[in-house]
Coordinates of C-alpha atoms in Angstrom, one line a residue:
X75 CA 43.1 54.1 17.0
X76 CA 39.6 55.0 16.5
X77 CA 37.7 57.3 19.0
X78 CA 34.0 56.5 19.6
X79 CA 34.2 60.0 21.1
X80 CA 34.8 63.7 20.0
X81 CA 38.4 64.9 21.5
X82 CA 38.0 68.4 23.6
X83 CA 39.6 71.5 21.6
X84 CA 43.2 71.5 22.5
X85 CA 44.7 75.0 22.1
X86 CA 48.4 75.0 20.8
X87 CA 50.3 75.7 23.9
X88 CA 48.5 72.4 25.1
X89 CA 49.3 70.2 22.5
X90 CA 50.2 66.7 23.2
X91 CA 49.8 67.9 26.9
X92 CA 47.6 65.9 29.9
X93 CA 44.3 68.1 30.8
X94 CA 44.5 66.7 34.4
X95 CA 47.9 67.6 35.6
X96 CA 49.9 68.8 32.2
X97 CA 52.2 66.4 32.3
X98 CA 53.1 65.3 28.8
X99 CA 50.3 63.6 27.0
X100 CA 49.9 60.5 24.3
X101 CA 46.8 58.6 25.5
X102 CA 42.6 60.1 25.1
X103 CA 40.2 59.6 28.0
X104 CA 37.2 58.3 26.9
X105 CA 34.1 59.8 29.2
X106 CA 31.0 58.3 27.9
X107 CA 27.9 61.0 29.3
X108 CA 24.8 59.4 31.1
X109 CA 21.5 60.6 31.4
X110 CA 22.6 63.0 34.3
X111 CA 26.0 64.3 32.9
X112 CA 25.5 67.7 32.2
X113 CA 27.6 68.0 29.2
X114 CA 28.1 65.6 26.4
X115 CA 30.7 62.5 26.0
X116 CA 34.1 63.6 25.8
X117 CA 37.5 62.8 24.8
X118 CA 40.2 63.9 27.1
X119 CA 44.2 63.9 26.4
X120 CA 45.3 62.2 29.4
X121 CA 49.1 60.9 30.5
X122 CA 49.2 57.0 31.2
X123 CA 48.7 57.3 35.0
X124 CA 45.7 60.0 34.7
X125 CA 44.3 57.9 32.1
X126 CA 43.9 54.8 34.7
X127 CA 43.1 57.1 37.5
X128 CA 39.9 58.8 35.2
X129 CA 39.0 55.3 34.6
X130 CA 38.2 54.2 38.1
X131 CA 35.8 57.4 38.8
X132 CA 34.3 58.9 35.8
X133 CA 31.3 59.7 38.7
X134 CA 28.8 62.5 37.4
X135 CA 30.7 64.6 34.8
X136 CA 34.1 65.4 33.9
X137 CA 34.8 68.0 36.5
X138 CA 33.9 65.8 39.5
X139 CA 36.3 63.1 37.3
X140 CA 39.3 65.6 37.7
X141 CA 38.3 66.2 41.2
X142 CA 38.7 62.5 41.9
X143 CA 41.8 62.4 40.3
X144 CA 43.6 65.4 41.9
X145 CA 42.8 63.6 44.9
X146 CA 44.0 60.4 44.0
X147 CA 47.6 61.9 42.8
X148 CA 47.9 64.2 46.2
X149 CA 47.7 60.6 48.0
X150 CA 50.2 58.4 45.5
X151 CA 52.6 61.8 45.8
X152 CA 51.6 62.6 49.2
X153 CA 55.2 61.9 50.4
X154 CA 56.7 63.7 47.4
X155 CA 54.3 66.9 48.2
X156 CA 55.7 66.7 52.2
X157 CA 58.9 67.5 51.0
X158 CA 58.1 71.3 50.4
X159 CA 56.5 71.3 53.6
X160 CA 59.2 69.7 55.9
X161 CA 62.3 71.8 53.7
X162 CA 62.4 75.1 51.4
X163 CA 65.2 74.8 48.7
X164 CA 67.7 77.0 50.2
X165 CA 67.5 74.7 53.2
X166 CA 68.1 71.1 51.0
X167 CA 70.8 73.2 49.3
X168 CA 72.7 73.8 52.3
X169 CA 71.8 71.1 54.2
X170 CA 75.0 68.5 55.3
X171 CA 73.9 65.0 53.8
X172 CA 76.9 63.1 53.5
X173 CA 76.2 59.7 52.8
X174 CA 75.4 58.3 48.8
X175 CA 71.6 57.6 49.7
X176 CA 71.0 61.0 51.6
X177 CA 73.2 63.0 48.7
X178 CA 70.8 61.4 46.1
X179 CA 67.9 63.1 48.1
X180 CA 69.8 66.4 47.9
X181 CA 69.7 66.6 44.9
X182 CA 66.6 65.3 43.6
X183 CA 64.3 65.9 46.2
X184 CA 63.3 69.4 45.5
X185 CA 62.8 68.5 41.6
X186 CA 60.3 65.5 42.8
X187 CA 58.2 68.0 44.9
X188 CA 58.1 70.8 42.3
X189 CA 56.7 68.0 39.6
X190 CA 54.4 66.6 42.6
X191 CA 52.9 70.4 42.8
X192 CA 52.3 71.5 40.0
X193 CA 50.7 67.9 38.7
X194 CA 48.1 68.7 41.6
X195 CA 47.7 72.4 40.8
X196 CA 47.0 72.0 37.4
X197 CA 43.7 73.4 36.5
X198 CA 43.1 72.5 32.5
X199 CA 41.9 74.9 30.3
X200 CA 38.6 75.2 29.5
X201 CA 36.8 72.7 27.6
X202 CA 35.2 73.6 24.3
X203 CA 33.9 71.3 21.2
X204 CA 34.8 72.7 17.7
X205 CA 34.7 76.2 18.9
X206 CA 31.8 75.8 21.6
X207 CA 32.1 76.4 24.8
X208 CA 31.3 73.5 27.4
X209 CA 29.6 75.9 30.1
X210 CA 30.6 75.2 33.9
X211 CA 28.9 77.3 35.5
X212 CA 26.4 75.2 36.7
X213 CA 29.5 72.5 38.6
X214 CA 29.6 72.5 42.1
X215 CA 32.7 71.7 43.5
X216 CA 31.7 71.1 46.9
X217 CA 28.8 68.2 47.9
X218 CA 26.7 68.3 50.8
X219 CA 24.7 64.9 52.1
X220 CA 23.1 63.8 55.2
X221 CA 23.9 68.0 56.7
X222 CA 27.5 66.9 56.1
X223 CA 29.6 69.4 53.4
X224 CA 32.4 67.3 51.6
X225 CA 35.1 69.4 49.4
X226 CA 34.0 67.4 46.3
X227 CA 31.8 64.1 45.4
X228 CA 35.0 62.2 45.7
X229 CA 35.9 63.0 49.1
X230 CA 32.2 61.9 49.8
X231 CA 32.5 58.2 47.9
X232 CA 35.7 57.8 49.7
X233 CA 33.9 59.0 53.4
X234 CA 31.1 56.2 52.8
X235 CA 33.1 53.4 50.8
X236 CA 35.0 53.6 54.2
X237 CA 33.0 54.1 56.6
X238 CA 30.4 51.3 55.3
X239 CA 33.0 49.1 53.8
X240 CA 31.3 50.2 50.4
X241 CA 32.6 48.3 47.1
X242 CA 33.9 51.6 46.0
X243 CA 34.1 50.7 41.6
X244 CA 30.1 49.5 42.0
X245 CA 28.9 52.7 44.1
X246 CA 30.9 54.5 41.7
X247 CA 29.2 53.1 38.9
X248 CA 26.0 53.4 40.2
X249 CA 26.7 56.7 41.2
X250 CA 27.6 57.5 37.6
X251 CA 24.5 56.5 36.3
X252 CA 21.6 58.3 38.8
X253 CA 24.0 61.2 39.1
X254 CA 24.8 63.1 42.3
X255 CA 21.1 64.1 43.6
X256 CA 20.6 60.6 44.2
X257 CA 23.6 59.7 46.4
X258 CA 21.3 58.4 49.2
X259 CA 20.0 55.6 46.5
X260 CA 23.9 54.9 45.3
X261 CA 24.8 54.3 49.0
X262 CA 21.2 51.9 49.6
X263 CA 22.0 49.7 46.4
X264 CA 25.8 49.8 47.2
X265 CA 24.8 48.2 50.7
X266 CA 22.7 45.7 49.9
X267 CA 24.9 43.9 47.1
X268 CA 27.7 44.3 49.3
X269 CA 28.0 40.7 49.8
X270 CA 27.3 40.4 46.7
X271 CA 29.6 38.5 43.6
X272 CA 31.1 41.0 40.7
X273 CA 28.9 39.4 38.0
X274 CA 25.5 40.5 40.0
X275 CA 26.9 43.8 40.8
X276 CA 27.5 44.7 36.8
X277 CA 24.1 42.9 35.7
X278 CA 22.9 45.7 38.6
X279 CA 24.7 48.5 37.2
X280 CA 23.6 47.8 33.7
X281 CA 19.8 47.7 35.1
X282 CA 19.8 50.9 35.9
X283 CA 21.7 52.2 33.4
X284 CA 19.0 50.3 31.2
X285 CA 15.9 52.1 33.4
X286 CA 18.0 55.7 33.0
X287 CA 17.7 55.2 29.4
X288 CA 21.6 55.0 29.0
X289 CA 22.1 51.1 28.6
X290 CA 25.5 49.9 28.8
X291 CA 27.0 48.2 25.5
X292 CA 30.8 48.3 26.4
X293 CA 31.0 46.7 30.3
X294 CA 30.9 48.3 33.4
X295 CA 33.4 50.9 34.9
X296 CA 34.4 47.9 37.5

């Protein structure tokens, strides 16, 4: 398959390996920059769930992307990652289950939280185009709005796509296209179409894209 964009450097211990949680690897994430993304379009290797969990929040750059992401995979896991806080592994071991269903837990349980973990932990290694360095120095992790500090820009979508009953793909989009210093106008825009039909939301999002100078060829993110 063709790539309409250039794959990150992938060192050898990587190979064939997911750069959002290291679990094995055979699909690309395609993030296509914006006027606001402060490095250019990249390709990612993603696994198949990562892949579908990039799509729905590309946001501002790549880094807020894997933010949204970890966050996304602590809540589909979340009952997988409560196992190492309700038991330790000496405990499961010498715990008394005795029935087939409770055995089965036994013995897997442990296994399911250790993958849950370590698919959050993961960090990626850095990201670098034929040799150069993509600096991240300049990535917040954090986002403040309103005197309100978030942990990331996706804990702040979810907050308002919540709170305001937000079409969370369109603000996203939007979002994606103004970048985060204009999270005030994503929220505005988000609640006055939010009665509106899909079709009027994507002839919206490719507006602005169109007045940021980044028209949209391929569709919206929604």
């Amino acid at each position: 398959m063709t790539q309409s964009v250039a794959i990150i450097d992938v060192p050898f211990k990587y190979r064939h390996t997911c750069w959002f949680c290291n679990e094995p690897s055979n699909y690309v994430f395609e993030y296509h920059a914006t006027a606001h993304t402060p490095h250019s379009s990249l390709g990612i290797p993603a696994c198949k769930e990562c892949l579908k969990l990039a799509k729905k929040s590309p946001l501002t750059s790549i880094w807020d992307c894997q933010m949204a992401v970890k966050d996304e995979l602590m809540r589909i896991y979340a009952k997988h990652l409560a196992i190492g806080v309700n038991w330790t592994e000496q405990e499961l071991i010498d715990s008394e289950f005795s029935c087939k269903v409770f055995e089965g837990f036994k013995k897997s349980a442990w296994m399911m939280y250790l993958i849950a973990r370590d698919r959050v932990n993961a960090t990626g290694w850095p990201l670098s185009l034929d040799g150069v360095e993509i600096d991240q120095d300049s990535f917040v992790v954090g986002f403040e709005f309103d005197g309100v500090k978030y942990s990331s820009l996706a804990k702040a979508v979810t907050h308002y796509s919540q709170t305001l009953g937000l079409d969370r793909h369109f603000f996203e989009a939007i979002l994606s296209q103004v970048g985060r210093q204009r999270f005030g106008y994503a929220v505005r825009i988000s609640r006055i179409n939010i009665a509106s039909p899909k079709r009027v939301k994507q002839e919206v999002v490719k507006d602005i894209a169109f007045e940021q100078g980044s028209p949209l060829t391929d569709g919206t993110w929604f």
